[in-house]
Coordinates of C-alpha atoms and ligand atoms in Angstrom, one line a residue:
M179 CA 16.6 22.2 -12.2
G180 CA 17.8 23.7 -9.6
P181 CA 17.4 23.5 -6.1
V182 CA 13.6 24.0 -4.9
R183 CA 13.7 27.6 -2.0
T184 CA 10.1 28.0 -1.9
G185 CA 10.2 32.0 -1.9
D186 CA 10.9 31.0 -5.7
E187 CA 8.3 31.3 -8.1
L188 CA 7.6 27.4 -9.6
S189 CA 5.8 27.1 -11.9
F190 CA 4.9 24.1 -14.3
D191 CA 2.1 23.2 -17.4
V192 CA 1.7 20.0 -15.6
L193 CA 1.5 19.1 -11.5
V194 CA 1.2 15.4 -11.4
V195 CA 0.0 15.2 -7.5
G196 CA 1.3 11.8 -6.5
A197 CA 3.2 8.9 -7.3
G198 CA 1.5 5.9 -7.9
V199 CA 1.4 4.1 -10.7
A200 CA -1.8 6.8 -11.4
G201 CA 0.4 9.4 -11.8
L202 CA 4.3 8.0 -13.1
V203 CA 1.5 6.3 -15.3
A204 CA 0.4 9.8 -16.8
A205 CA 3.6 12.0 -16.2
L206 CA 5.3 9.9 -18.5
T207 CA 2.9 9.7 -20.9
L208 CA 3.0 13.6 -21.2
A209 CA 6.5 13.2 -21.5
E210 CA 6.5 10.7 -24.6
E211 CA 4.1 12.9 -26.3
A212 CA 4.1 16.0 -25.6
P213 CA 7.8 17.4 -24.8
H214 CA 7.3 20.3 -25.1
L215 CA 5.0 20.7 -21.6
R216 CA 6.9 21.4 -18.5
V217 CA 6.1 18.2 -16.1
A218 CA 6.6 18.0 -12.3
V219 CA 5.2 15.3 -9.9
L220 CA 4.8 16.1 -6.2
D221 CA 4.8 13.5 -3.7
K222 CA 4.7 12.2 -0.3
G223 CA 7.3 11.2 1.6
Q224 CA 11.0 8.5 0.6
I225 CA 10.1 7.7 -3.3
G226 CA 8.1 4.3 -3.2
S227 CA 8.1 4.4 0.5
S228 CA 3.3 5.5 0.0
G229 CA 0.5 4.6 -2.0
S230 CA -0.8 1.3 -2.8
T231 CA 1.4 1.0 -5.9
P232 CA 4.5 -0.8 -4.9
L233 CA 2.2 -3.4 -2.4
A234 CA -0.1 -4.8 -5.1
Q235 CA 0.3 -8.3 -5.1
G236 CA -2.1 -10.6 -7.2
G237 CA -1.2 -8.7 -11.1
M238 CA -3.7 -6.3 -13.5
A239 CA -6.4 -7.7 -15.5
A240 CA -6.5 -7.9 -19.0
A241 CA -7.2 -9.6 -21.7
V242 CA -4.3 -11.3 -23.2
G243 CA -4.7 -14.4 -23.1
A244 CA -5.9 -16.8 -26.1
D245 CA -9.4 -17.4 -24.1
D246 CA -10.5 -13.9 -23.4
S247 CA -11.5 -11.3 -24.3
P248 CA -12.2 -7.6 -23.2
A249 CA -15.8 -8.4 -24.1
L250 CA -15.1 -10.6 -21.8
H251 CA -13.3 -8.2 -19.3
A252 CA -15.3 -5.4 -19.8
A253 CA -19.1 -8.5 -18.8
D254 CA -17.1 -9.7 -15.6
T255 CA -16.6 -5.8 -14.0
L256 CA -20.2 -5.1 -15.4
R257 CA -21.6 -7.6 -12.9
A258 CA -18.7 -7.2 -10.2
G259 CA -19.9 -3.5 -10.1
D260 CA -23.2 -4.9 -9.1
G261 CA -25.3 -2.5 -11.2
L262 CA -23.9 0.9 -11.0
G263 CA -21.0 0.4 -13.8
D264 CA -20.4 2.3 -16.4
E265 CA -21.3 0.5 -19.4
R266 CA -18.4 3.0 -22.3
A267 CA -15.7 3.4 -19.2
V268 CA -16.0 -0.1 -19.0
R269 CA -16.0 -1.3 -22.8
I270 CA -12.6 1.7 -22.9
L271 CA -10.8 -0.7 -19.5
A272 CA -11.4 -3.6 -21.6
T273 CA -10.0 -3.0 -24.2
E274 CA -8.0 0.2 -23.7
A275 CA -6.2 -3.2 -20.6
P276 CA -3.8 -4.9 -23.2
A277 CA -2.0 -2.2 -24.8
R278 CA -1.5 -0.7 -21.6
V279 CA 0.5 -3.9 -20.3
A280 CA 2.5 -3.5 -23.4
D281 CA 3.2 0.1 -22.4
L282 CA 4.0 -1.0 -19.3
E283 CA 6.4 -4.1 -20.9
R284 CA 8.2 -1.1 -23.3
W285 CA 9.1 0.9 -20.1
G286 CA 10.8 -2.1 -18.9
A287 CA 8.0 -4.7 -16.6
R288 CA 8.9 -8.1 -17.1
F289 CA 5.1 -9.9 -16.1
D290 CA 5.5 -13.8 -16.1
H291 CA 5.2 -16.4 -19.1
D292 CA 5.4 -19.4 -19.4
P293 CA 8.1 -21.4 -21.7
A294 CA 5.5 -20.8 -25.3
G295 CA 6.5 -17.0 -24.4
A296 CA 2.5 -16.4 -23.4
F297 CA 1.1 -14.5 -20.1
S298 CA 1.3 -16.9 -16.8
L299 CA -1.9 -15.1 -15.4
A300 CA -3.0 -15.3 -11.5
R301 CA -7.2 -16.0 -11.4
E302 CA -8.8 -13.9 -9.0
G303 CA -12.2 -12.9 -7.4
G304 CA -15.4 -12.8 -10.2
Q305 CA -13.0 -13.4 -13.1
T306 CA -14.5 -15.9 -15.7
V307 CA -11.1 -16.9 -17.7
S308 CA -7.2 -15.8 -15.7
R309 CA -7.5 -12.2 -17.2
S310 CA -3.8 -11.3 -13.8
V311 CA -1.3 -10.2 -15.5
R312 CA 1.6 -10.6 -12.8
A313 CA 4.7 -11.0 -11.6
A314 CA 4.9 -13.4 -9.6
D315 CA 2.5 -12.4 -6.5
A316 CA 5.1 -8.2 -6.2
T317 CA 3.1 -7.6 -9.4
G318 CA 2.8 -3.3 -8.0
A319 CA 6.5 -3.3 -6.8
E320 CA 7.3 -4.8 -10.5
I321 CA 5.5 -2.1 -12.1
F322 CA 6.8 0.7 -9.4
R323 CA 10.3 0.2 -10.9
A324 CA 9.6 0.8 -14.0
L325 CA 7.8 3.1 -14.2
R326 CA 10.6 5.4 -11.0
E327 CA 13.7 3.8 -13.7
R328 CA 12.0 5.4 -16.4
A329 CA 11.3 8.0 -15.3
T330 CA 14.8 8.8 -13.3
G331 CA 16.5 11.7 -15.8
R332 CA 12.3 11.8 -17.0
L333 CA 10.9 14.0 -15.1
T334 CA 11.1 16.0 -11.8
R335 CA 9.7 15.3 -8.5
L336 CA 9.3 17.2 -5.3
Q337 CA 8.6 15.9 -2.2
G338 CA 5.7 17.2 0.0
V339 CA 2.2 17.3 0.5
A340 CA -0.1 18.9 -1.3
V341 CA -2.5 21.1 1.2
E342 CA -4.9 22.8 -0.6
P343 CA -5.6 23.3 -4.5
A344 CA -4.5 27.9 -4.9
L345 CA -7.6 29.2 -6.2
A346 CA -7.9 33.0 -7.0
A347 CA -11.4 34.3 -5.2
A348 CA -15.3 33.4 -6.2
P349 CA -16.7 33.8 -8.6
S350 CA -15.0 32.0 -10.8
R351 CA -12.3 30.5 -8.9
P352 CA -9.8 29.4 -11.7
L353 CA -7.1 26.9 -10.2
H354 CA -3.6 28.7 -10.5
G355 CA -1.2 25.3 -8.9
V356 CA -1.6 23.6 -5.8
W357 CA -0.1 25.3 -2.5
A358 CA 2.5 22.2 -1.3
L359 CA 4.1 22.0 1.6
L360 CA 7.3 20.6 0.9
D361 CA 10.6 18.8 3.3
A362 CA 13.9 20.0 3.1
T363 CA 15.9 16.9 0.8
E364 CA 18.4 16.1 -0.3
A365 CA 19.0 16.4 -3.8
T366 CA 18.2 12.8 -5.8
P367 CA 18.6 10.7 -9.4
T368 CA 14.7 11.6 -9.4
G369 CA 14.8 15.4 -7.2
P370 CA 16.2 18.4 -7.1
A371 CA 17.7 19.3 -3.1
Q372 CA 15.2 20.6 -1.8
E373 CA 14.2 23.7 0.9
G374 CA 12.0 22.9 2.9
G375 CA 8.2 24.6 3.8
L376 CA 5.5 26.3 2.3
A377 CA 6.1 26.6 -1.6
L378 CA 3.0 28.5 -4.0
V379 CA 4.0 25.1 -6.6
R380 CA 2.0 27.2 -10.1
A381 CA 0.2 24.7 -13.2
R382 CA -1.8 25.0 -15.1
A383 CA -3.0 22.3 -15.8
V384 CA -3.5 19.6 -12.5
L385 CA -4.2 15.9 -11.9
L386 CA -5.2 14.8 -8.8
A387 CA -3.3 10.5 -8.9
T388 CA -3.4 10.5 -4.9
G389 CA -4.2 7.2 -4.4
G390 CA -7.3 5.9 -1.4
C391 CA -8.1 6.3 1.9
G392 CA -7.4 3.8 3.5
G393 CA -5.8 5.6 6.6
L394 CA -9.4 6.8 7.5
Y395 CA -9.4 2.8 8.1
A396 CA -8.3 0.7 12.2
G397 CA -7.3 -2.4 9.7
T398 CA -6.5 -1.4 6.0
T399 CA -4.3 -3.2 3.7
N400 CA -3.1 0.7 2.7
R401 CA -0.6 2.4 4.1
D402 CA -0.3 5.9 6.2
G403 CA 0.3 8.2 4.0
A404 CA -3.4 7.0 2.3
T405 CA -5.7 9.8 4.1
A406 CA -7.7 10.8 0.9
D407 CA -6.4 13.5 0.4
G408 CA -6.9 14.2 -3.8
V409 CA -10.8 14.2 -2.7
A410 CA -10.1 16.6 0.2
F411 CA -8.8 18.9 -2.2
A412 CA -11.2 18.0 -5.0
W413 CA -14.1 19.3 -2.7
Q414 CA -11.9 22.7 -1.5
A415 CA -11.2 22.8 -5.9
G416 CA -15.1 22.6 -6.0
A417 CA -15.3 19.5 -8.3
E418 CA -18.4 16.8 -8.3
L419 CA -17.5 14.1 -5.9
T420 CA -19.8 10.4 -6.2
D421 CA -19.7 6.7 -5.0
L422 CA -18.3 8.1 -1.6
E423 CA -20.7 5.1 -0.6
F424 CA -18.4 2.1 -1.9
V425 CA -15.4 1.7 0.1
Q426 CA -14.6 -2.3 -0.4
F427 CA -12.5 -4.0 1.9
H428 CA -11.0 -6.1 1.5
P429 CA -11.4 -10.3 2.8
T430 CA -8.6 -12.1 4.4
G431 CA -6.5 -9.5 5.7
L432 CA -3.7 -11.2 7.8
K433 CA -5.8 -10.9 11.3
P434 CA -2.4 -10.5 13.6
R435 CA -2.3 -12.6 17.3
D436 CA -3.4 -9.6 20.0
G437 CA -4.7 -7.7 17.0
G438 CA -2.4 -5.9 16.5
E439 CA -0.5 -3.3 17.7
S440 CA -0.4 -1.0 13.8
F441 CA -3.3 -0.2 12.0
W442 CA -1.6 -1.7 8.4
R443 CA -2.5 -5.8 7.7
L444 CA -0.8 -7.7 5.7
L445 CA -3.0 -9.0 2.3
L446 CA -3.5 -12.8 1.6
T447 CA -4.1 -12.6 -2.2
E448 CA -6.8 -13.6 -4.5
A449 CA -4.9 -15.4 -6.3
L450 CA -4.0 -17.7 -3.3
R451 CA -7.6 -18.5 -3.6
G452 CA -7.8 -18.3 -7.7
A453 CA -4.4 -21.0 -6.3
G454 CA -6.9 -23.3 -4.1
A455 CA -6.6 -22.3 -0.8
H456 CA -9.2 -22.5 1.3
L457 CA -11.1 -20.4 3.6
I458 CA -13.1 -22.9 7.1
D459 CA -14.5 -22.0 10.2
G460 CA -12.6 -22.9 13.6
E461 CA -13.9 -26.4 13.5
G462 CA -11.9 -26.6 10.2
H463 CA -14.9 -27.0 7.5
R464 CA -14.5 -24.9 4.4
F465 CA -18.1 -22.5 4.5
M466 CA -17.7 -20.5 0.9
P467 CA -19.3 -23.9 -1.0
S468 CA -22.3 -23.0 0.8
R469 CA -23.2 -19.5 -0.3
H470 CA -21.7 -18.7 -3.2
P471 CA -21.2 -21.0 -6.5
D472 CA -18.6 -19.8 -6.8
A473 CA -17.3 -20.2 -3.2
E474 CA -13.2 -19.2 -2.5
L475 CA -14.1 -17.1 -6.2
A476 CA -17.1 -15.1 -4.9
P477 CA -17.0 -11.4 -5.1
R478 CA -15.1 -9.9 -2.1
H479 CA -18.3 -7.9 -0.2
V480 CA -19.9 -12.0 -1.3
V481 CA -16.7 -13.0 1.2
A482 CA -16.4 -10.2 3.8
K483 CA -19.5 -10.9 5.2
A484 CA -19.4 -15.1 4.8
I485 CA -15.7 -14.5 7.3
L486 CA -18.2 -11.6 9.5
D487 CA -20.5 -14.0 9.9
Q488 CA -18.4 -17.6 11.1
P489 CA -19.3 -16.6 15.1
G490 CA -15.8 -18.7 16.1
G491 CA -13.9 -16.7 12.8
A492 CA -12.1 -17.3 9.5
W493 CA -8.6 -19.0 8.6
L494 CA -7.4 -19.2 5.4
D495 CA -5.8 -22.9 4.6
G496 CA -3.4 -23.0 1.5
R497 CA -0.7 -26.1 3.7
H498 CA -1.5 -28.5 0.9
L499 CA -0.9 -25.3 -2.2
G500 CA 2.7 -27.4 -0.9
A501 CA 6.4 -25.2 -0.5
R502 CA 7.7 -25.0 -4.6
V503 CA 3.9 -22.9 -4.5
W504 CA 4.0 -20.6 -2.0
A505 CA 8.4 -20.3 -2.9
E506 CA 7.7 -19.4 -6.2
E507 CA 4.1 -17.8 -6.9
F508 CA 3.6 -15.9 -3.0
P509 CA 7.1 -15.2 -1.7
T510 CA 5.2 -12.2 -0.2
V511 CA 3.2 -13.4 1.5
L512 CA 4.8 -16.5 2.8
A513 CA 7.3 -13.7 4.1
G514 CA 5.0 -11.8 5.6
A515 CA 3.3 -14.1 7.4
R516 CA 6.6 -15.1 9.2
R517 CA 7.6 -12.4 10.2
F518 CA 3.6 -12.1 11.6
G519 CA 5.1 -15.3 13.3
F520 CA 3.2 -17.5 10.5
D521 CA 4.1 -20.4 9.1
P522 CA 1.8 -21.5 6.1
L523 CA 2.8 -24.7 5.2
T524 CA 1.8 -26.2 9.0
E525 CA -0.6 -23.2 9.4
P526 CA -4.6 -21.6 8.4
L527 CA -4.0 -18.2 8.3
P528 CA -6.7 -16.4 10.8
V529 CA -8.2 -14.1 8.4
E530 CA -9.8 -10.9 8.3
P531 CA -11.6 -8.3 5.9
C532 CA -10.3 -5.1 6.1
E533 CA -10.2 -1.7 3.9
H534 CA -9.1 -1.4 1.5
Y535 CA -9.7 -0.3 -2.5
M536 CA -11.9 3.0 -2.1
I537 CA -14.3 2.9 -5.3
G538 CA -15.4 6.5 -5.4
G539 CA -13.5 9.7 -5.5
A540 CA -13.7 12.3 -8.4
A541 CA -15.7 12.2 -10.6
T542 CA -14.0 12.5 -14.3
D543 CA -15.7 11.5 -18.1
L544 CA -14.0 9.9 -20.2
H545 CA -10.4 11.5 -20.5
G546 CA -10.3 12.2 -16.4
R547 CA -11.5 15.6 -16.3
T548 CA -12.8 16.4 -14.0
T549 CA -16.5 19.2 -13.3
V550 CA -13.5 21.8 -12.5
D551 CA -11.5 23.8 -15.6
G552 CA -7.9 22.5 -15.2
L553 CA -8.3 19.9 -12.6
W554 CA -8.2 15.6 -13.2
A555 CA -7.9 12.5 -11.4
A556 CA -6.8 8.8 -12.1
G557 CA -6.0 5.6 -9.8
E558 CA -7.9 5.2 -6.7
V559 CA -8.6 9.0 -6.5
A560 CA -11.0 9.3 -9.3
C561 CA -14.0 8.0 -10.2
P562 CA -15.2 7.1 -14.0
G563 CA -17.4 4.5 -12.8
V564 CA -15.5 1.9 -13.1
H565 CA -15.9 -0.1 -10.6
G566 CA -19.4 0.6 -9.8
A567 CA -20.7 -0.6 -6.3
N568 CA -17.6 -3.4 -5.9
R569 CA -14.4 -3.9 -7.7
M570 CA -13.2 -7.4 -9.5
A571 CA -10.3 -7.5 -8.6
G572 CA -7.0 -6.7 -11.5
N573 CA -9.5 -3.6 -12.8
S574 CA -7.6 -1.2 -10.3
L575 CA -3.8 -1.3 -11.5
S576 CA -5.5 -1.6 -15.2
Q577 CA -7.9 1.2 -14.4
S578 CA -4.2 3.6 -13.5
C579 CA -3.0 3.7 -16.6
V580 CA -5.4 3.4 -19.2
F581 CA -6.9 6.3 -17.6
G582 CA -3.9 7.9 -16.3
R583 CA -3.0 7.9 -20.3
R584 CA -6.0 9.1 -20.9
A585 CA -5.8 12.1 -18.1
A586 CA -2.5 12.8 -20.3
L587 CA -3.6 13.1 -23.3
S588 CA -6.4 15.1 -22.2
I589 CA -4.3 17.7 -20.7
A590 CA -1.9 18.0 -23.2
A591 CA -4.9 18.8 -26.0
W592 CA -6.5 20.9 -23.4
L593 CA -3.5 23.0 -22.6
D594 CA -3.2 23.6 -26.2
G595 CA -3.1 27.1 -27.4
R596 CA -4.3 28.1 -23.2
S597 CA -2.2 30.2 -21.2
E598 CA -1.7 30.1 -16.8
A599 CA -4.6 32.1 -14.7
A600 CA -4.4 35.3 -14.7
G601 CA -3.4 36.8 -10.7
D602 CA -2.6 35.6 -7.7
P603 CA -4.2 32.6 -5.2
H604 CA -6.1 33.3 -2.2
P605 CA -2.2 32.8 0.3
P606 CA -3.8 28.7 1.9
A607 CA -5.0 28.6 5.9
L608 CA -2.0 27.3 7.5
A609 CA -1.4 28.9 11.1
P610 CA 2.3 29.2 11.5
G611 CA 3.5 27.2 14.6
D612 CA 4.3 24.5 16.2
A613 CA 2.8 20.6 15.3
T614 CA 0.9 19.0 17.3
D615 CA -0.1 15.7 18.3
V616 CA -3.1 14.6 16.6
S617 CA -2.6 10.5 16.9
A618 CA -4.6 10.0 19.6
T619 CA -7.7 11.9 17.6
R620 CA -6.1 10.7 14.6
A621 CA -7.0 6.9 15.9
E622 CA -10.1 8.0 16.9
L623 CA -11.0 8.9 13.7
R624 CA -10.4 5.2 12.1
R625 CA -11.5 3.5 15.2
V626 CA -14.9 5.5 14.3
L627 CA -15.3 5.3 11.0
S628 CA -14.2 0.7 11.2
R629 CA -17.2 0.9 13.7
G630 CA -19.8 2.7 11.7
A631 CA -19.0 2.5 7.9
G632 CA -17.2 -0.3 8.3
A633 CA -18.2 -3.9 5.7
V634 CA -21.2 -4.3 7.3
R635 CA -22.7 -0.5 8.5
S636 CA -27.2 0.4 10.0
G637 CA -28.0 3.8 9.6
A638 CA -28.4 3.1 14.3
G639 CA -24.3 2.7 12.9
L640 CA -24.4 5.3 11.9
D641 CA -25.8 8.3 12.4
E642 CA -23.0 7.6 15.8
A643 CA -20.1 7.8 13.8
A644 CA -22.0 11.2 11.8
K645 CA -21.8 12.7 15.7
A646 CA -18.8 11.1 17.2
L647 CA -17.2 13.1 13.5
D648 CA -18.7 16.0 13.9
A649 CA -17.3 16.1 17.7
L650 CA -13.8 15.5 16.5
A651 CA -14.0 18.5 14.1
A652 CA -15.6 20.7 16.7
A653 CA -12.6 19.6 19.0
A654 CA -9.9 19.8 16.4
P655 CA -7.6 22.8 15.8
A656 CA -9.7 26.0 14.2
A657 CA -6.1 26.9 11.7
L658 CA -4.8 24.5 10.4
P659 CA -0.9 23.6 11.6
A660 CA 2.0 23.5 8.8
H661 CA 2.1 20.1 9.5
R662 CA 1.5 17.1 7.1
D663 CA -0.4 15.7 10.2
A664 CA -2.9 17.9 10.7
I665 CA -3.2 18.0 6.5
E666 CA -4.1 14.7 6.1
L667 CA -6.8 14.9 9.8
R668 CA -8.3 17.3 8.5
N669 CA -8.8 15.4 5.1
G670 CA -8.9 12.4 6.6
L671 CA -12.3 13.9 9.3
L672 CA -13.7 15.8 5.8
V673 CA -14.0 12.3 3.6
G674 CA -15.0 10.5 7.1
E675 CA -18.1 13.3 7.3
L676 CA -18.8 12.2 3.2
I677 CA -18.8 8.9 3.2
V678 CA -20.8 8.3 6.3
R679 CA -23.0 10.6 4.6
A680 CA -23.5 8.8 1.9
A681 CA -23.7 5.7 3.9
S682 CA -26.5 6.8 5.3
L683 CA -28.4 8.3 2.2
R684 CA -28.9 4.4 -0.3
E685 CA -30.8 2.8 2.2
E686 CA -30.2 -1.0 0.4
S687 CA -27.2 -3.1 0.6
R688 CA -25.3 -2.6 -3.4
G689 CA -22.5 -4.7 -4.2
V690 CA -19.7 -3.7 -1.2
H691 CA -21.8 -1.5 0.5
W692 CA -23.6 -3.2 2.6
R693 CA -26.1 -2.6 5.6
E694 CA -27.8 -4.6 8.0
D695 CA -31.2 -2.3 8.4
F696 CA -32.1 -2.7 4.2
P697 CA -30.1 -6.2 2.8
G698 CA -31.2 -6.4 -0.3
H699 CA -31.2 -4.4 -4.1
D700 CA -34.1 -2.1 -3.8
P701 CA -35.5 -0.6 -6.9
R702 CA -34.7 2.7 -6.9
W703 CA -31.6 3.4 -6.6
E704 CA -30.8 0.5 -9.1
R705 CA -28.5 2.9 -11.7
A706 CA -28.5 6.3 -9.0
R707 CA -25.3 7.7 -7.7
I708 CA -24.7 9.7 -5.0
R709 CA -23.2 13.5 -6.1
F710 CA -21.6 15.5 -3.6
S711 CA -20.1 19.5 -4.6
G712 CA -18.5 21.6 -1.6
T713 CA -21.5 24.0 -3.9
S714 CA -24.5 22.2 -3.7
E715 CA -26.4 20.5 -0.9
P716 CA -25.6 15.8 -2.1
H717 CA -27.9 15.0 -5.0
V718 CA -28.4 11.5 -6.8
R719 CA -28.3 11.3 -10.3
S720 CA -28.5 8.6 -12.3
Ligands
FAD78 C1 -1.6 -4.5 -0.7 C2 -2.5 -3.5 -1.7 C3 -3.1 -4.8 -2.5 C4 -3.2 -4.7 -4.2 N1 -3.3 -5.4 -4.8 C5 -3.7 -4.6 -6.5 C6 -3.9 -6.2 -7.3 O1 -3.8 -7.6 -7.1 N2 -3.8 -5.7 -8.3 C7 -5.3 -4.3 -8.2 O2 -5.2 -3.9 -9.4 N3 -5.1 -3.5 -7.5 C8 -3.9 -3.9 -6.0 N4 -4.4 -3.3 -5.0 C9 -5.1 -1.4 -5.5 C10 -4.2 -0.6 -5.8 O3 -2.6 -1.4 -5.9 C11 -4.1 1.0 -6.3 O4 -5.7 0.7 -6.1 C12 -3.4 1.4 -7.3 O5 -1.6 1.1 -6.8 C13 -3.6 2.9 -7.2 O6 -2.1 3.4 -8.0 P1 -2.3 4.8 -7.2 O7 -2.2 5.3 -8.1 O8 -4.0 5.1 -8.0 O9 -2.3 5.4 -6.0 P2 -1.5 5.4 -5.0 O10 -0.3 3.9 -5.6 O11 -1.8 4.7 -4.3 O12 -0.3 6.1 -4.9 C14 0.1 7.8 -4.7 C15 0.2 8.5 -4.8 O13 0.6 10.1 -3.8 C16 0.2 10.2 -3.1 N5 -0.2 11.1 -2.2 C17 -1.3 11.3 -1.5 N6 -1.0 12.0 -1.1 C18 -0.7 13.0 -1.8 C19 -0.1 14.7 -1.5 N7 -1.4 15.0 -0.3 N8 0.3 14.9 -2.2 C20 1.0 14.8 -2.1 N9 1.6 13.6 -2.0 C21 0.2 12.7 -2.4 C22 1.4 9.2 -2.1 O14 2.8 9.9 -1.5 C23 1.5 7.9 -3.2 O15 2.7 8.5 -4.2 C24 -3.7 -3.7 -4.5 C25 -3.8 -2.8 -2.5 C26 -3.5 -3.0 -2.4 C27 -2.8 -1.7 -0.8

């Protein structure tokens, strides 16, 4: 492909938005299984600079151990999901995950093995046996390295932000592709040189693989670009969204000294607790054994709540693991903690729950199809119902690989014999002109969501958050400036409002959704899932 000029017609069979594990697995599957299709991947920023995949630490859950089975993996996943997991989706995840691990190895990923050649597996929260295939504590970085190398020369990469769906006029509003704000870039081994600016990227099928929503919260393990763009995109396209009230807070983000400047938190992987690190209070006493039979390996929401309940704060104590275990099994955490001025070998690490994973998202079937023709979703942005009300550790990487592949195969079958949508789409809602500084509004959005729709919620707090978000939306520019920050803010305000609405509606506590004013399960909500779409009022479906 020659240099990309925004005035040119950019046309592909498939546009994958997002180059994390889900997007790359889907695109590479298409390259292998349907090589006649022209596939491009559009991603924000420099390769590897955004997205959660390169940060994943603990591992990828797959029943590959001698004492494990897909049935056990499925049972653990459903138990963690607290009554809301979709059994068919969970069975698929557990059955197909081992084959997806094999794909990754075939594509070059190097996972840890014991001297006999068996996988060296980590045990994480909610897992009854060790199940997480890993590469020390840098599993995501290793998967990402392999996928990226495999993609070089096989996929076209465009760099920029997907702004909104390119839709024709009502009533049927067929999807023509994506309006994208491209960066000006030099050619790289994975992508052509680009002229910066707004472009229509035509595609017969679009796969959203844009990751999560951590960038909407004040403390998160996610990186900057995680602003739920794909959820907003699906909404704008008229697709159904579901389970948005379920936002997972990881119990053990490293709490920086003096609160820290940044909203990013270093994750202290659950595998540390699997290896024997303890949670202690200000007096040095373990508090998890009295909270749950699995103590430190209880489901994440149980551990998060227990940490928040410690009046004097909580610490993760891994001193007794010893220098060798830290250096060999947790080098990423060791180096990261030292960068923040802590030494895990000699002191317990202060921890606090922080946003980690968006469980809800664009509702999909078992093949990644959203409710809009031509639009698929996979990875963290998608919600096929695998995680129910709480994601079990390690299941995100497996979900992304299993359903990323399924989406790719579904797209290839759907495109067979189908032509491009006729006509032209509406122009996007972008105003020409300079970027405006939206950093203060974005910081306020993070503060409002963290306070009102964080790890512990209440009706009053959610009402307050809804009002504050209304005020922020009213103060935001009516016409959207052609700038990434403004687009991310618009998406964040929309998805933040939907999270708050969903969390207000679900008047019970379930999984990661913890309502102080409704502390238990409510049988009326037993199998109920809240659905939104841009074209209907929120509704509840079992
Ligand atoms: C610190 C950390 C540790 C984790 N550890 C584990 C673990 O051990 N095991 C596990 O299973 N899970 C883990 N997770 C979760 C897991 O890493 C993620 O859920 C998973 O990698 C998501 O993959 P993805 O492909 O859906 O999205 P991502 O990897 O987040 O990639 C999304 C991509 O989409 C791009 N994008 C977003 N919006 C746009 C837009 N508008 N236009 C263009 N591009 C866009 C972004 O730039 C990004 O590159 C961890 C997460 C974090 C943050």
